[in-house]
PDB file of C-alpha atoms in Angstrom:
ATOM      1  CA  MET L   1      -0.278   1.865  23.441  1.00  0.00           C
ATOM      2  CA  VAL L   2      -0.295   4.018  20.309  1.00  0.00           C
ATOM      3  CA  ALA L   3      -1.884   1.193  18.320  1.00  0.00           C
ATOM      4  CA  VAL L   4      -4.524   0.601  20.987  1.00  0.00           C
ATOM      5  CA  ALA L   5      -5.344   4.305  21.263  1.00  0.00           C
ATOM      6  CA  VAL L   6      -5.637   4.794  17.504  1.00  0.00           C
ATOM      7  CA  SER L   7      -7.681   1.622  17.042  1.00  0.00           C
ATOM      8  CA  ALA L   8     -10.055   2.585  19.866  1.00  0.00           C
ATOM      9  CA  GLY L   9     -10.432   6.079  18.440  1.00  0.00           C
ATOM     10  CA  VAL L  10     -11.304   4.767  14.994  1.00  0.00           C
ATOM     11  CA  TRP L  11     -13.874   2.286  16.276  1.00  0.00           C
ATOM     12  CA  LEU L  12     -15.479   4.864  18.541  1.00  0.00           C
ATOM     13  CA  ALA L  13     -15.965   7.110  15.534  1.00  0.00           C
ATOM     14  CA  GLU L  14     -18.967   6.893  13.245  1.00  0.00           C
ATOM     15  CA  PRO L  15     -18.849   4.329  10.407  1.00  0.00           C
ATOM     16  CA  ILE L  16     -17.060   5.647   7.309  1.00  0.00           C
ATOM     17  CA  PRO L  17     -19.054   5.077   4.122  1.00  0.00           C
ATOM     18  CA  GLN L  18     -17.452   4.964   0.689  1.00  0.00           C
ATOM     19  CA  ASP L  19     -17.970   8.341  -0.966  1.00  0.00           C
ATOM     20  CA  PRO L  20     -19.509   7.758  -4.447  1.00  0.00           C
ATOM     21  CA  ALA L  21     -17.581  10.814  -5.687  1.00  0.00           C
ATOM     22  CA  TYR L  22     -14.347   8.882  -5.067  1.00  0.00           C
ATOM     23  CA  HIS L  23     -14.863   7.156  -8.424  1.00  0.00           C
ATOM     24  CA  ASP L  24     -15.133  10.460 -10.300  1.00  0.00           C
ATOM     25  CA  PHE L  25     -11.507  11.004 -11.279  1.00  0.00           C
ATOM     26  CA  ALA L  26     -10.366  14.176 -12.995  1.00  0.00           C
ATOM     27  CA  ASP L  27      -8.830  12.516 -16.062  1.00  0.00           C
ATOM     28  CA  GLN L  28     -11.667  10.787 -17.949  1.00  0.00           C
ATOM     29  CA  ARG L  29      -9.867  10.514 -21.297  1.00  0.00           C
ATOM     30  CA  THR L  30     -10.127   7.405 -23.465  1.00  0.00           C
ATOM     31  CA  LEU L  31      -7.032   6.562 -25.509  1.00  0.00           C
ATOM     32  CA  PHE L  32      -6.407   3.553 -27.740  1.00  0.00           C
ATOM     33  CA  GLY L  33      -9.878   2.344 -26.839  1.00  0.00           C
ATOM     34  CA  VAL L  34      -9.043   2.178 -23.118  1.00  0.00           C
ATOM     35  CA  ALA L  35     -11.309   4.189 -20.825  1.00  0.00           C
ATOM     36  CA  HIS L  36      -9.480   6.338 -18.258  1.00  0.00           C
ATOM     37  CA  PHE L  37      -6.280   5.413 -20.067  1.00  0.00           C
ATOM     38  CA  TRP L  38      -3.704   7.217 -17.925  1.00  0.00           C
ATOM     39  CA  ASN L  39      -5.194   6.046 -14.631  1.00  0.00           C
ATOM     40  CA  VAL L  40      -5.035   2.497 -16.000  1.00  0.00           C
ATOM     41  CA  ALA L  41      -1.621   2.667 -17.682  1.00  0.00           C
ATOM     42  CA  SER L  42       0.042   4.337 -14.702  1.00  0.00           C
ATOM     43  CA  ASN L  43      -0.356   1.043 -12.815  1.00  0.00           C
ATOM     44  CA  LEU L  44       2.227  -0.681 -15.016  1.00  0.00           C
ATOM     45  CA  PRO L  45       5.129   0.350 -12.731  1.00  0.00           C
ATOM     46  CA  PHE L  46       3.648  -1.879 -10.002  1.00  0.00           C
ATOM     47  CA  LEU L  47       3.990  -4.840 -12.353  1.00  0.00           C
ATOM     48  CA  VAL L  48       7.587  -3.905 -13.146  1.00  0.00           C
ATOM     49  CA  VAL L  49       8.517  -3.358  -9.489  1.00  0.00           C
ATOM     50  CA  GLY L  50       6.895  -6.613  -8.362  1.00  0.00           C
ATOM     51  CA  ALA L  51       8.572  -8.629 -11.137  1.00  0.00           C
ATOM     52  CA  LEU L  52      11.995  -7.077 -10.539  1.00  0.00           C
ATOM     53  CA  GLY L  53      11.633  -7.673  -6.825  1.00  0.00           C
ATOM     54  CA  TRP L  54      10.898 -11.339  -7.439  1.00  0.00           C
ATOM     55  CA  LEU L  55      13.903 -11.679  -9.752  1.00  0.00           C
ATOM     56  CA  GLN L  56      16.091 -10.191  -7.017  1.00  0.00           C
ATOM     57  CA  SER L  57      14.788 -12.465  -4.268  1.00  0.00           C
ATOM     58  CA  ARG L  58      18.234 -14.014  -3.836  1.00  0.00           C
ATOM     59  CA  LYS L  59      19.600 -10.622  -2.798  1.00  0.00           C
ATOM     60  CA  VAL L  60      17.438 -10.477   0.327  1.00  0.00           C
ATOM     61  CA  ALA L  61      19.908  -9.771   3.124  1.00  0.00           C
ATOM     62  CA  SER L  62      18.078 -11.730   5.811  1.00  0.00           C
ATOM     63  CA  PRO L  63      16.840 -15.266   5.007  1.00  0.00           C
ATOM     64  CA  GLU L  64      14.354 -14.878   7.856  1.00  0.00           C
ATOM     65  CA  LEU L  65      12.574 -12.169   5.838  1.00  0.00           C
ATOM     66  CA  ALA L  66      12.465 -14.092   2.558  1.00  0.00           C
ATOM     67  CA  THR L  67       8.820 -15.115   2.948  1.00  0.00           C
ATOM     68  CA  GLN L  68       7.682 -11.551   3.607  1.00  0.00           C
ATOM     69  CA  HIS L  69       9.695 -10.386   0.612  1.00  0.00           C
ATOM     70  CA  ARG L  70       8.053 -12.909  -1.704  1.00  0.00           C
ATOM     71  CA  VAL L  71       4.556 -12.099  -0.431  1.00  0.00           C
ATOM     72  CA  LEU L  72       5.265  -8.393  -0.960  1.00  0.00           C
ATOM     73  CA  CYS L  73       6.430  -9.021  -4.524  1.00  0.00           C
ATOM     74  CA  VAL L  74       3.246 -10.934  -5.315  1.00  0.00           C
ATOM     75  CA  ALA L  75       1.017  -8.323  -3.647  1.00  0.00           C
ATOM     76  CA  ILE L  76       2.704  -5.443  -5.470  1.00  0.00           C
ATOM     77  CA  THR L  77       2.340  -7.278  -8.787  1.00  0.00           C
ATOM     78  CA  LEU L  78      -1.357  -7.913  -8.133  1.00  0.00           C
ATOM     79  CA  VAL L  79      -1.883  -4.200  -7.407  1.00  0.00           C
ATOM     80  CA  ALA L  80      -1.101  -3.547 -11.086  1.00  0.00           C
ATOM     81  CA  PHE L  81      -3.950  -5.806 -12.196  1.00  0.00           C
ATOM     82  CA  GLY L  82      -6.446  -4.943  -9.459  1.00  0.00           C
ATOM     83  CA  SER L  83      -5.930  -1.188  -9.710  1.00  0.00           C
ATOM     84  CA  GLY L  84      -5.824  -1.312 -13.501  1.00  0.00           C
ATOM     85  CA  TRP L  85      -9.167  -3.101 -13.621  1.00  0.00           C
ATOM     86  CA  TYR L  86     -10.708  -0.718 -11.124  1.00  0.00           C
ATOM     87  CA  HIS L  87      -9.619   2.400 -12.984  1.00  0.00           C
ATOM     88  CA  HIS L  88     -10.856   0.997 -16.281  1.00  0.00           C
ATOM     89  CA  ALA L  89     -14.355   0.683 -14.801  1.00  0.00           C
ATOM     90  CA  PRO L  90     -14.511   2.530 -11.447  1.00  0.00           C
ATOM     91  CA  SER L  91     -17.118   1.169  -9.026  1.00  0.00           C
ATOM     92  CA  ASN L  92     -17.287  -0.254  -5.518  1.00  0.00           C
ATOM     93  CA  ALA L  93     -17.264  -3.759  -6.991  1.00  0.00           C
ATOM     94  CA  THR L  94     -13.967  -3.272  -8.852  1.00  0.00           C
ATOM     95  CA  LEU L  95     -12.486  -1.190  -6.023  1.00  0.00           C
ATOM     96  CA  VAL L  96     -12.460  -4.375  -3.939  1.00  0.00           C
ATOM     97  CA  TRP L  97      -9.777  -5.857  -6.204  1.00  0.00           C
ATOM     98  CA  ASP L  98      -7.770  -2.645  -6.096  1.00  0.00           C
ATOM     99  CA  ARG L  99      -7.667  -2.610  -2.304  1.00  0.00           C
ATOM    100  CA  LEU L 100      -7.225  -6.329  -1.553  1.00  0.00           C
ATOM    101  CA  PRO L 101      -3.575  -6.682  -2.629  1.00  0.00           C
ATOM    102  CA  MET L 102      -2.753  -3.325  -1.037  1.00  0.00           C
ATOM    103  CA  THR L 103      -3.956  -4.508   2.353  1.00  0.00           C
ATOM    104  CA  VAL L 104      -1.805  -7.631   2.067  1.00  0.00           C
ATOM    105  CA  ALA L 105       1.197  -5.462   1.160  1.00  0.00           C
ATOM    106  CA  PHE L 106       0.633  -3.103   4.116  1.00  0.00           C
ATOM    107  CA  MET L 107       0.303  -5.958   6.596  1.00  0.00           C
ATOM    108  CA  THR L 108       3.228  -7.931   5.173  1.00  0.00           C
ATOM    109  CA  LEU L 109       5.572  -4.966   5.411  1.00  0.00           C
ATOM    110  CA  PHE L 110       4.422  -4.315   8.966  1.00  0.00           C
ATOM    111  CA  SER L 111       5.116  -7.921   9.991  1.00  0.00           C
ATOM    112  CA  ALA L 112       8.537  -7.761   8.312  1.00  0.00           C
ATOM    113  CA  LEU L 113       9.497  -4.642  10.248  1.00  0.00           C
ATOM    114  CA  ILE L 114       8.349  -6.223  13.515  1.00  0.00           C
ATOM    115  CA  ALA L 115      10.395  -9.332  12.729  1.00  0.00           C
ATOM    116  CA  ASP L 116      13.461  -7.316  11.800  1.00  0.00           C
ATOM    117  CA  ARG L 117      13.431  -4.718  14.544  1.00  0.00           C
ATOM    118  CA  ILE L 118      11.481  -6.073  17.519  1.00  0.00           C
ATOM    119  CA  SER L 119      11.138  -9.868  17.471  1.00  0.00           C
ATOM    120  CA  TRP L 120      11.678 -12.311  14.642  1.00  0.00           C
ATOM    121  CA  LEU L 121       9.374 -14.862  16.287  1.00  0.00           C
ATOM    122  CA  LEU L 122       6.622 -12.280  16.746  1.00  0.00           C
ATOM    123  CA  GLY L 123       6.952 -10.945  13.202  1.00  0.00           C
ATOM    124  CA  ARG L 124       6.909 -14.435  11.740  1.00  0.00           C
ATOM    125  CA  ALA L 125       3.878 -15.403  13.825  1.00  0.00           C
ATOM    126  CA  LEU L 126       2.016 -12.242  12.792  1.00  0.00           C
ATOM    127  CA  LEU L 127       2.598 -12.465   9.019  1.00  0.00           C
ATOM    128  CA  TRP L 128      -0.418 -14.552   8.050  1.00  0.00           C
ATOM    129  CA  PRO L 129      -2.803 -13.290  10.774  1.00  0.00           C
ATOM    130  CA  LEU L 130      -2.064  -9.717   9.711  1.00  0.00           C
ATOM    131  CA  ALA L 131      -2.513 -10.591   6.019  1.00  0.00           C
ATOM    132  CA  VAL L 132      -5.852 -12.226   6.840  1.00  0.00           C
ATOM    133  CA  ALA L 133      -6.816  -9.170   8.902  1.00  0.00           C
ATOM    134  CA  GLY L 134      -6.126  -6.993   5.874  1.00  0.00           C
ATOM    135  CA  ILE L 135      -8.331  -9.161   3.667  1.00  0.00           C
ATOM    136  CA  ALA L 136     -10.983  -9.248   6.402  1.00  0.00           C
ATOM    137  CA  SER L 137     -11.083  -5.438   6.449  1.00  0.00           C
ATOM    138  CA  ILE L 138     -12.156  -5.501   2.799  1.00  0.00           C
ATOM    139  CA  ALA L 139     -14.645  -8.307   3.487  1.00  0.00           C
ATOM    140  CA  TRP L 140     -16.143  -6.192   6.287  1.00  0.00           C
ATOM    141  CA  TRP L 141     -16.502  -3.232   3.933  1.00  0.00           C
ATOM    142  CA  VAL L 142     -18.166  -5.405   1.267  1.00  0.00           C
ATOM    143  CA  ARG L 143     -20.535  -6.908   3.831  1.00  0.00           C
ATOM    144  CA  THR L 144     -21.546  -3.522   5.230  1.00  0.00           C
ATOM    145  CA  GLU L 145     -21.995  -2.102   1.725  1.00  0.00           C
ATOM    146  CA  ALA L 146     -24.337  -4.995   0.931  1.00  0.00           C
ATOM    147  CA  ALA L 147     -26.293  -4.167   4.090  1.00  0.00           C
ATOM    148  CA  GLY L 148     -26.689  -0.580   2.899  1.00  0.00           C
ATOM    149  CA  ALA L 149     -24.330   1.030   5.423  1.00  0.00           C
ATOM    150  CA  GLY L 150     -20.761   0.757   4.156  1.00  0.00           C
ATOM    151  CA  ASP L 151     -18.015   1.011   6.769  1.00  0.00           C
ATOM    152  CA  LEU L 152     -14.365   1.626   5.891  1.00  0.00           C
ATOM    153  CA  ARG L 153     -13.055   1.934   9.439  1.00  0.00           C
ATOM    154  CA  ALA L 154     -11.296  -1.436   9.395  1.00  0.00           C
ATOM    155  CA  TYR L 155      -9.677  -0.668   6.041  1.00  0.00           C
ATOM    156  CA  ALA L 156      -8.573   2.737   7.312  1.00  0.00           C
ATOM    157  CA  LEU L 157      -6.830   1.035  10.245  1.00  0.00           C
ATOM    158  CA  VAL L 158      -5.112  -1.479   7.970  1.00  0.00           C
ATOM    159  CA  GLN L 159      -3.836   1.250   5.668  1.00  0.00           C
ATOM    160  CA  PHE L 160      -2.879   4.018   8.060  1.00  0.00           C
ATOM    161  CA  LEU L 161      -1.967   2.365  11.385  1.00  0.00           C
ATOM    162  CA  PRO L 162       1.152   0.638   9.996  1.00  0.00           C
ATOM    163  CA  MET L 163       2.194   3.908   8.339  1.00  0.00           C
ATOM    164  CA  LEU L 164       1.882   5.592  11.754  1.00  0.00           C
ATOM    165  CA  LEU L 165       3.709   2.885  13.687  1.00  0.00           C
ATOM    166  CA  MET L 166       6.524   2.223  11.231  1.00  0.00           C
ATOM    167  CA  PRO L 167       8.303   5.557  11.826  1.00  0.00           C
ATOM    168  CA  LEU L 168       8.099   4.962  15.581  1.00  0.00           C
ATOM    169  CA  ILE L 169       9.592   1.492  15.202  1.00  0.00           C
ATOM    170  CA  LEU L 170      12.387   2.823  12.988  1.00  0.00           C
ATOM    171  CA  LEU L 171      13.225   5.506  15.534  1.00  0.00           C
ATOM    172  CA  LEU L 172      13.035   3.285  18.618  1.00  0.00           C
ATOM    173  CA  TRP L 173      14.673   0.124  17.241  1.00  0.00           C
ATOM    174  CA  ARG L 174      17.688   1.005  15.106  1.00  0.00           C
ATOM    175  CA  ASP L 175      19.350  -2.392  14.620  1.00  0.00           C
ATOM    176  CA  GLY L 176      18.176  -4.694  11.840  1.00  0.00           C
ATOM    177  CA  ARG L 177      18.755  -5.844   8.267  1.00  0.00           C
ATOM    178  CA  LEU L 178      16.027  -3.761   6.610  1.00  0.00           C
ATOM    179  CA  VAL L 179      17.661  -0.550   5.402  1.00  0.00           C
ATOM    180  CA  ALA L 180      16.152   2.337   7.346  1.00  0.00           C
ATOM    181  CA  ARG L 181      17.035   4.937   4.706  1.00  0.00           C
ATOM    182  CA  SER L 182      15.095   3.032   2.059  1.00  0.00           C
ATOM    183  CA  LEU L 183      12.078   2.703   4.335  1.00  0.00           C
ATOM    184  CA  TRP L 184      12.114   6.432   5.097  1.00  0.00           C
ATOM    185  CA  PHE L 185      12.215   7.153   1.361  1.00  0.00           C
ATOM    186  CA  ALA L 186       9.294   4.747   0.918  1.00  0.00           C
ATOM    187  CA  LEU L 187       7.282   6.533   3.592  1.00  0.00           C
ATOM    188  CA  GLY L 188       8.002   9.863   1.930  1.00  0.00           C
ATOM    189  CA  ALA L 189       6.921   8.576  -1.473  1.00  0.00           C
ATOM    190  CA  TYR L 190       3.760   7.132   0.074  1.00  0.00           C
ATOM    191  CA  ALA L 191       2.926  10.485   1.687  1.00  0.00           C
ATOM    192  CA  LEU L 192       3.450  12.172  -1.694  1.00  0.00           C
ATOM    193  CA  ALA L 193       1.136   9.613  -3.294  1.00  0.00           C
ATOM    194  CA  LYS L 194      -1.636  10.427  -0.815  1.00  0.00           C
ATOM    195  CA  LEU L 195      -1.228  14.163  -1.518  1.00  0.00           C
ATOM    196  CA  LEU L 196      -1.405  13.602  -5.274  1.00  0.00           C
ATOM    197  CA  GLU L 197      -4.504  11.463  -4.776  1.00  0.00           C
ATOM    198  CA  HIS L 198      -6.173  14.214  -2.751  1.00  0.00           C
ATOM    199  CA  PHE L 199      -5.284  16.932  -5.259  1.00  0.00           C
ATOM    200  CA  ASP L 200      -6.173  14.886  -8.343  1.00  0.00           C
ATOM    201  CA  ALA L 201      -8.269  17.598 -10.011  1.00  0.00           C
ATOM    202  CA  ALA L 202      -6.009  20.449  -8.893  1.00  0.00           C
ATOM    203  CA  VAL L 203      -2.963  18.818 -10.506  1.00  0.00           C
ATOM    204  CA  PHE L 204      -4.975  18.185 -13.687  1.00  0.00           C
ATOM    205  CA  ALA L 205      -5.945  21.859 -13.836  1.00  0.00           C
ATOM    206  CA  ALA L 206      -2.439  23.084 -12.976  1.00  0.00           C
ATOM    207  CA  THR L 207      -0.898  21.028 -15.807  1.00  0.00           C
ATOM    208  CA  GLY L 208      -3.473  22.249 -18.313  1.00  0.00           C
ATOM    209  CA  GLY L 209      -5.040  18.827 -18.618  1.00  0.00           C
ATOM    210  CA  LEU L 210      -1.734  17.104 -19.352  1.00  0.00           C
ATOM    211  CA  VAL L 211      -1.717  14.778 -16.344  1.00  0.00           C
ATOM    212  CA  ALA L 212      -3.900  14.349 -13.264  1.00  0.00           C
ATOM    213  CA  GLY L 213      -2.875  13.792  -9.686  1.00  0.00           C
ATOM    214  CA  HIS L 214      -4.186  10.243  -9.533  1.00  0.00           C
ATOM    215  CA  ALA L 215      -1.959   8.953 -12.330  1.00  0.00           C
ATOM    216  CA  LEU L 216       1.033  10.577 -10.642  1.00  0.00           C
ATOM    217  CA  LYS L 217      -0.124   9.044  -7.373  1.00  0.00           C
ATOM    218  CA  HIS L 218       0.347   5.593  -8.902  1.00  0.00           C
ATOM    219  CA  LEU L 219       3.895   6.481  -9.931  1.00  0.00           C
ATOM    220  CA  ALA L 220       4.722   7.743  -6.432  1.00  0.00           C
ATOM    221  CA  ALA L 221       3.193   4.653  -4.826  1.00  0.00           C
ATOM    222  CA  ALA L 222       5.147   2.362  -7.169  1.00  0.00           C
ATOM    223  CA  LEU L 223       8.297   4.265  -6.195  1.00  0.00           C
ATOM    224  CA  ALA L 224       7.441   3.633  -2.539  1.00  0.00           C
ATOM    225  CA  ALA L 225       7.065  -0.074  -3.329  1.00  0.00           C
ATOM    226  CA  TRP L 226      10.442  -0.061  -5.066  1.00  0.00           C
ATOM    227  CA  TRP L 227      12.136   1.515  -2.038  1.00  0.00           C
ATOM    228  CA  ILE L 228      10.472  -1.035   0.232  1.00  0.00           C
ATOM    229  CA  LEU L 229      11.874  -3.941  -1.768  1.00  0.00           C
ATOM    230  CA  ARG L 230      15.270  -2.238  -1.856  1.00  0.00           C
ATOM    231  CA  ALA L 231      15.195  -2.159   1.942  1.00  0.00           C
ATOM    232  CA  PHE L 232      15.210  -5.965   1.983  1.00  0.00           C
ATOM    233  CA  GLN L 233      18.585  -6.059   0.211  1.00  0.00           C
ATOM    234  CA  GLY L 234      20.369  -5.025   3.370  1.00  0.00           C
ATOM    235  CA  GLY L 235      22.924  -2.392   4.230  1.00  0.00           C
ATOM    236  CA  PRO L 236      23.404   0.147   6.997  1.00  0.00           C
ATOM    237  CA  ALA L 237      20.146  -0.292   8.915  1.00  0.00           C
ATOM    238  CA  ARG L 238      20.872   2.691  11.117  1.00  0.00           C
ATOM    239  CA  ALA L 239      21.085   5.144   8.222  1.00  0.00           C
ATOM    240  CA  LEU L 240      18.284   7.700   8.357  1.00  0.00           C
TER     241      LEU L 240
END
């Protein structure tokens, strides 16, 4: 019911265009010949987390979740390249490749939690449809941008609805192999990442131009990804 209510509310709202000012990040410095160096370089932790996750695939506690774990590792790794490219040359065209792997990661994690906590058959059946839905949300945005009226509502649902439902699932269904404590830490790190993204310029000013919020946002998001992959290694699922 929560998912239906939120989805209906989003689609009843006005279309959400991409704000051109989104590309105007606070830290515009070029270092070592790389434009927006720190916003680009701060994506490297995604590559490290994705690679380490893949190397630890044998430690996945539940064989039934192995496919979701592998897809997550690939998606997280691709975020490093997609986001790095986007921040090197910010535009709507490059933003597509930043957001595509993120949508796959969001949907894959959501299907894994459904499989682990609610129904393995349902979670397994939803993995690829949800991943395709995530990709379709970006395709919808691209199509509407080309028509002159960009609409991010579908992408907003893909990004934020799982983050809204996951805490409810963790609270209502306690038994499973995904470690709840790790997932709560991941949600906290993700919330911190969104705050740092919002206060990009404020953080840059507060640190005297040393570091901007958006670069720190990447570090917080990579930490969230690391906690997510840790959750797959099993342990006391009930721990909060």
